[in-house]
Tab-separated table of C-alpha atoms in Angstrom:
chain	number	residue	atom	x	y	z
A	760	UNK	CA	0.000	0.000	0.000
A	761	UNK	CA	1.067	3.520	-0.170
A	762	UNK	CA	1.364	6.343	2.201
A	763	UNK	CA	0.472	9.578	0.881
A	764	UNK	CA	0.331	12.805	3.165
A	765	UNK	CA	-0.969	16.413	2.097
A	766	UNK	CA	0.308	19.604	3.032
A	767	UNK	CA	-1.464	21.846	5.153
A	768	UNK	CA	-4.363	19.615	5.962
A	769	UNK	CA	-6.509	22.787	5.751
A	770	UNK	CA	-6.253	26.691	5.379
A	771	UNK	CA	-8.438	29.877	5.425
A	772	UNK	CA	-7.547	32.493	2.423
A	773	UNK	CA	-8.739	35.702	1.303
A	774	UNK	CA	-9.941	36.350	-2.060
A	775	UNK	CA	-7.254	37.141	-4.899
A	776	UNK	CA	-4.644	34.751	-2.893
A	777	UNK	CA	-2.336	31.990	-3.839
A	778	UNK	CA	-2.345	28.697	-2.241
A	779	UNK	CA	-0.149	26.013	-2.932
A	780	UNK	CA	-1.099	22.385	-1.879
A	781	UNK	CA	2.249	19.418	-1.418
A	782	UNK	CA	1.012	16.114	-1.713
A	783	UNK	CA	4.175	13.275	-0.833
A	784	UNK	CA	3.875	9.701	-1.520
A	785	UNK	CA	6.091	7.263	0.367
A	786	UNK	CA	7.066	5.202	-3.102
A	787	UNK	CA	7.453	5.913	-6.137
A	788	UNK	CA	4.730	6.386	-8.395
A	789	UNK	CA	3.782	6.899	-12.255
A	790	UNK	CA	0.292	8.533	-12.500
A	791	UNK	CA	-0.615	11.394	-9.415
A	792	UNK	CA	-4.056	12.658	-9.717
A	793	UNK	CA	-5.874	15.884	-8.018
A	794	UNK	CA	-9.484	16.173	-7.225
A	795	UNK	CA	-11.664	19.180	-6.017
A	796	UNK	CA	-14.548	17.837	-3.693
A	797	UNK	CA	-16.853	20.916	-2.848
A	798	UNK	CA	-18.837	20.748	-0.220
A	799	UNK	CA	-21.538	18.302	0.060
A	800	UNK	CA	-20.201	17.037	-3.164
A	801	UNK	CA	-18.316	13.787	-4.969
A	802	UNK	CA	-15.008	14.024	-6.257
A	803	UNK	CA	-13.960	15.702	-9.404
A	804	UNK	CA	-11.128	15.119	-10.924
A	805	UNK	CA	-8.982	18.439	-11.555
A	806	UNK	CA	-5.703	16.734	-13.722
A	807	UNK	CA	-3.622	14.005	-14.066
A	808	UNK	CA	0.018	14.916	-13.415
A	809	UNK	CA	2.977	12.130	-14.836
A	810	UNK	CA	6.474	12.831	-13.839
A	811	UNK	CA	8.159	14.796	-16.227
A	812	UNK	CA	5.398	15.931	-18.461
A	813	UNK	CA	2.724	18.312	-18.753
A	814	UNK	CA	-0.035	17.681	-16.392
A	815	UNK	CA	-3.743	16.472	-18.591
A	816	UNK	CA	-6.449	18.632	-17.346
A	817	UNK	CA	-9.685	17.741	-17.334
A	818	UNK	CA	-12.739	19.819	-18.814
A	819	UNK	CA	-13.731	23.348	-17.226
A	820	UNK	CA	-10.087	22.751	-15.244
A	821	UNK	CA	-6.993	25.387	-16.602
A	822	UNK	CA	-3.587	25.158	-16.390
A	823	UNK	CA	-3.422	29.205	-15.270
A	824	UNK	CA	-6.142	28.351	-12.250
A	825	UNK	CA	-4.806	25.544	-11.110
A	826	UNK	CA	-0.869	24.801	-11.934
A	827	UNK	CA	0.534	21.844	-11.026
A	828	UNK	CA	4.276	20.486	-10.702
A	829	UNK	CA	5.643	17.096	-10.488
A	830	UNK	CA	9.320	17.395	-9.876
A	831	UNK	CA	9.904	13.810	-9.476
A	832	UNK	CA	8.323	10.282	-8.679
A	833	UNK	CA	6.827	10.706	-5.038
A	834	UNK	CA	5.745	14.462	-5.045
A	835	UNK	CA	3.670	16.811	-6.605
A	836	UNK	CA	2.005	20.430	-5.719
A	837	UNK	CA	-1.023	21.901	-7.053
A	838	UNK	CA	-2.154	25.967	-6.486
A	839	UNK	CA	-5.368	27.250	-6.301
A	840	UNK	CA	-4.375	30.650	-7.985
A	841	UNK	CA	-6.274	34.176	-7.189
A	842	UNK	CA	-8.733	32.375	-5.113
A	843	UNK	CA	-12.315	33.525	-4.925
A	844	UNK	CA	-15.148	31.729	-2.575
A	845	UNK	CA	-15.793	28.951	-5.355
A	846	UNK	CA	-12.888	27.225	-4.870
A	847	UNK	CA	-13.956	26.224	-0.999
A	848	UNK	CA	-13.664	22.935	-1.497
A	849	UNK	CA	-11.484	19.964	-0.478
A	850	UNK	CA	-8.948	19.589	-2.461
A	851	UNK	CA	-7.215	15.668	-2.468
A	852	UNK	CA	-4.487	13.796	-4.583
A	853	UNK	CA	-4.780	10.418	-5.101
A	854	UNK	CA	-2.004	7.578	-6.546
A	855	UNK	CA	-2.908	4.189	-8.711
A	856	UNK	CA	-2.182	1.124	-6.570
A	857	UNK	CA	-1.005	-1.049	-9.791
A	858	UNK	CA	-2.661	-1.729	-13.132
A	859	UNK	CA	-4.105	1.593	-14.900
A	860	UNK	CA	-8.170	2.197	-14.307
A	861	UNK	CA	-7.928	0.245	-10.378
A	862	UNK	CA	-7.758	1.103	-6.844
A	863	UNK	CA	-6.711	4.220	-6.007
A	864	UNK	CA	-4.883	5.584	-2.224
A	865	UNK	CA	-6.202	8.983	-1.327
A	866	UNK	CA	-4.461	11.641	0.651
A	867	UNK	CA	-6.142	12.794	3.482
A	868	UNK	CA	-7.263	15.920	1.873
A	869	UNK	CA	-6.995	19.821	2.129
A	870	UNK	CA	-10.126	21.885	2.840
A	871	UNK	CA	-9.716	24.992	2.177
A	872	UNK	CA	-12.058	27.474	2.867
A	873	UNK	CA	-11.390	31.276	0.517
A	874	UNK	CA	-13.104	34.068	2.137
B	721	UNK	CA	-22.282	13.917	-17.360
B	722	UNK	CA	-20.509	10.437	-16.686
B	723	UNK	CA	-21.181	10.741	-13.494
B	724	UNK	CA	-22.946	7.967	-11.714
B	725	UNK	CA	-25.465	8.275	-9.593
B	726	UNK	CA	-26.622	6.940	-6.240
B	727	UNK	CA	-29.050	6.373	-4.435
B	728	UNK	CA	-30.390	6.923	-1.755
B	729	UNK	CA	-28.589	9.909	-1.102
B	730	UNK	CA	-28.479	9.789	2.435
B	731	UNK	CA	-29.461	6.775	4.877
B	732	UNK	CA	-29.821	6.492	8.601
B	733	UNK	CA	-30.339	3.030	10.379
B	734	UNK	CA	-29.863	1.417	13.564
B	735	UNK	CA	-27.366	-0.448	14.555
B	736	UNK	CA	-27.646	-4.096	13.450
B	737	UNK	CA	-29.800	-3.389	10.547
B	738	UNK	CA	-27.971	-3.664	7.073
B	739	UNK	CA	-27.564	-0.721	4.812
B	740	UNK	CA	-28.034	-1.143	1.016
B	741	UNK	CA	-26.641	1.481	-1.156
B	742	UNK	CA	-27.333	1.410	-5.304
B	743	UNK	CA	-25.015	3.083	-8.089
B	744	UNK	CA	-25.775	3.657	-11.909
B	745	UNK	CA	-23.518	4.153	-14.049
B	746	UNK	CA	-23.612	5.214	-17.956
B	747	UNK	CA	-20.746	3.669	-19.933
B	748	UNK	CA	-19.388	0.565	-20.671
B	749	UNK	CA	-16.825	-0.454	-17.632
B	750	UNK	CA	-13.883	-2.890	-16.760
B	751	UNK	CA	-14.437	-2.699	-13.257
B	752	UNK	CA	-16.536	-0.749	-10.179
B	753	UNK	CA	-15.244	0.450	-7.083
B	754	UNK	CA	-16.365	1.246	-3.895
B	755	UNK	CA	-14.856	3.684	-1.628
B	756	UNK	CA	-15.697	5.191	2.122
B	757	UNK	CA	-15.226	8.582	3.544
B	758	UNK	CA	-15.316	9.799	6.762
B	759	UNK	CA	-16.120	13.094	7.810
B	760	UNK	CA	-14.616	15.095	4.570
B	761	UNK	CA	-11.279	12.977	5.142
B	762	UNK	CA	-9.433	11.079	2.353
B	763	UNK	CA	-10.591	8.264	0.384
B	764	UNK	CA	-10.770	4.768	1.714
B	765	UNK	CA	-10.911	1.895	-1.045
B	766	UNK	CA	-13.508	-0.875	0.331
B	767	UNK	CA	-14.000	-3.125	-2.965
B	768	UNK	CA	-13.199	-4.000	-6.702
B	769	UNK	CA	-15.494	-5.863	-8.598
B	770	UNK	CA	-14.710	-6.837	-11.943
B	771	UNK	CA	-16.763	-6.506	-14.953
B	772	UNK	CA	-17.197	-10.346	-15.702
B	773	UNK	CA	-17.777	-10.570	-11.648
B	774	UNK	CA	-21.531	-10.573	-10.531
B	775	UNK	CA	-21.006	-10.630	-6.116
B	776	UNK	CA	-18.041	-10.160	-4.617
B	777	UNK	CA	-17.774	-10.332	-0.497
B	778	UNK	CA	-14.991	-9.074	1.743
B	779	UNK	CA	-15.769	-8.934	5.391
B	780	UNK	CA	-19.601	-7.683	5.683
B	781	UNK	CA	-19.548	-5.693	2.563
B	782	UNK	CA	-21.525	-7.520	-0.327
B	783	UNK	CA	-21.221	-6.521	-4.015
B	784	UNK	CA	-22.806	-7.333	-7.201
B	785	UNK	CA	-22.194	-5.781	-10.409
B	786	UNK	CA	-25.070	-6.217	-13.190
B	787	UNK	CA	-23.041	-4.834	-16.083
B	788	UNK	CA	-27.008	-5.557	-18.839
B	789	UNK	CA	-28.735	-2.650	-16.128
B	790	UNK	CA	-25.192	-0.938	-15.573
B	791	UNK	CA	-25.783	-0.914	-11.951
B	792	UNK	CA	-23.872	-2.303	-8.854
B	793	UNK	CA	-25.062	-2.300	-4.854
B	794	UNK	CA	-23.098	-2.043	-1.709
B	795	UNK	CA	-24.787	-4.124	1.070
B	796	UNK	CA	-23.076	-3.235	4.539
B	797	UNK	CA	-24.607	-5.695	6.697
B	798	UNK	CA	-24.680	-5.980	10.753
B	799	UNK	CA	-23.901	-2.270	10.662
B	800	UNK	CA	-21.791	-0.545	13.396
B	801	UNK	CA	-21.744	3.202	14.458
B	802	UNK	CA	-18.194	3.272	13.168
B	803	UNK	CA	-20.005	2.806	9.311
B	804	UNK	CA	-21.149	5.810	9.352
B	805	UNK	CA	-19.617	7.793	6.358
B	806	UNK	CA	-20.206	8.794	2.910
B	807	UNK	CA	-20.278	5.946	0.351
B	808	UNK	CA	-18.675	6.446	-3.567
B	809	UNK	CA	-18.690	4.326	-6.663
B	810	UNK	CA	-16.144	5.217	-9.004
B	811	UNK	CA	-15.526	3.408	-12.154
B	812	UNK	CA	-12.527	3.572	-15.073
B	813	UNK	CA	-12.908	5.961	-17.452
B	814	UNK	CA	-12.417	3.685	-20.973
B	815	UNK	CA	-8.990	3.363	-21.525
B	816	UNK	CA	-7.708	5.919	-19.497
B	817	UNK	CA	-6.401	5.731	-15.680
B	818	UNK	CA	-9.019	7.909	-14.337
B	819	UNK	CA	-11.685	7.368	-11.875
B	820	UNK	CA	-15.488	8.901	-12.282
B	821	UNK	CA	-16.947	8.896	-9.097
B	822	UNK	CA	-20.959	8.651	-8.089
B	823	UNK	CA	-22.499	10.829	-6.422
B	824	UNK	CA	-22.699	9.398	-3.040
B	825	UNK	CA	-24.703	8.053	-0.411
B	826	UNK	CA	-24.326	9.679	3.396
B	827	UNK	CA	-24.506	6.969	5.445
B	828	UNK	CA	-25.622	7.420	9.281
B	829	UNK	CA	-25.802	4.645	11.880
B	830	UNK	CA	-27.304	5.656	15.192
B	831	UNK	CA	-25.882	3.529	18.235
């Protein structure tokens, strides 16, 4: 199994602001994914992020809104950039346990609350 | 959307009593997942059930899968205060890595 921990496990930010979210995996992985869960809601996925690459966003998600990095195999950060309200949410990365399209680990998550 | 859905979307029981939770789903799928989530927390994987799988068990969790309705239940039988939590289905996207995830089910059992 892997260990994945998120960095800070929650925040309060005012409007216009800049936050950016660590997520570190104990092994190394191929595939990191980030999803937005806003409140009362299911997950959404936000972007796939390989190592190396470009990260694949998903529909109504932007690489200027949300940037993510993924300097090497067990990390990656995403940022919530110029923040309004809307992006409340919890905000959680998740790592493939083997083949492609199974289980998934979560992180424990990062609410943050914009206000 | 390929988002599936869920129903109910929120159930309370008593301890003891079994909790069934149904998920739809639209596409064409090589396997369904369950997951569990407490309180806003992270993600807990609970089952996989394969596409040429109709019941799976692991502990007191019961799956089927009936891929000709494209639907799948989560039977949590027994239940325990410590169930309580919000209940996802997520399947593959096709061909991709991806999950889609259901809309959920709160789950509350009252000691």
């Amino acid at each position: 199994s892997a260990v994945i921990s998120q960095k800070p496990s929650r925040d309060i930010c005012q409007r216009g602001t800049s936050l950016t979210i660590q997520c570190q995996v104990d092994s190394q992985v191929t595939m990191m994914f980030w999803y937005r869960q806003q409140p009362g809601q299911s997950l959404t996925l936000i972007a796939t992020a390989n190592q190396g690459s470009e990260a694949t966003y998903e529909s109504g998600f932007v690489i200027d809104k949300f940037p993510i990095s993924r300097p090497n195999l067990t990390f990656s950060t995403l940022t919530v950039s110029n923040m309004s309200p809307e992006d409340s949410s919890i905000y959680l990365c998740s790592v493939e346990r083997g083949l492609a399209g199974g289980e998934q680990y979560f992180g424990p998550g990062t609410r943050l609350t914009v206000t | 959307s390929q988002q599936g859905e869920e129903d109910p979307q929120a159930l309370s029981i008593q301890e003891g009593e079994n909790a069934t939770m149904n998920c739809s789903y639209k596409t064409s799928i090589n396997n369904l997942q369950w997951y569990r989530q407490n309180s806003g927390r992270g993600l807990v994987h609970l089952i996989l059930i394969r596409s040429n799988e109709r019941e799976k068990h692991s502990g007191r969790l019961r799956v089927t899968l009936d891929t000709s309705k494209k639907s799948s239940s989560l039977l949590i039988t027994a239940s325990r205060a410590a169930d309580t939590a919000s209940y996802f289905c997520a399947t593959p996207g096709w061909n991709t890595d991806k999950l889609i995830f259901g809309t959920g089910t709160r789950l509350q059992v009252f000691p």
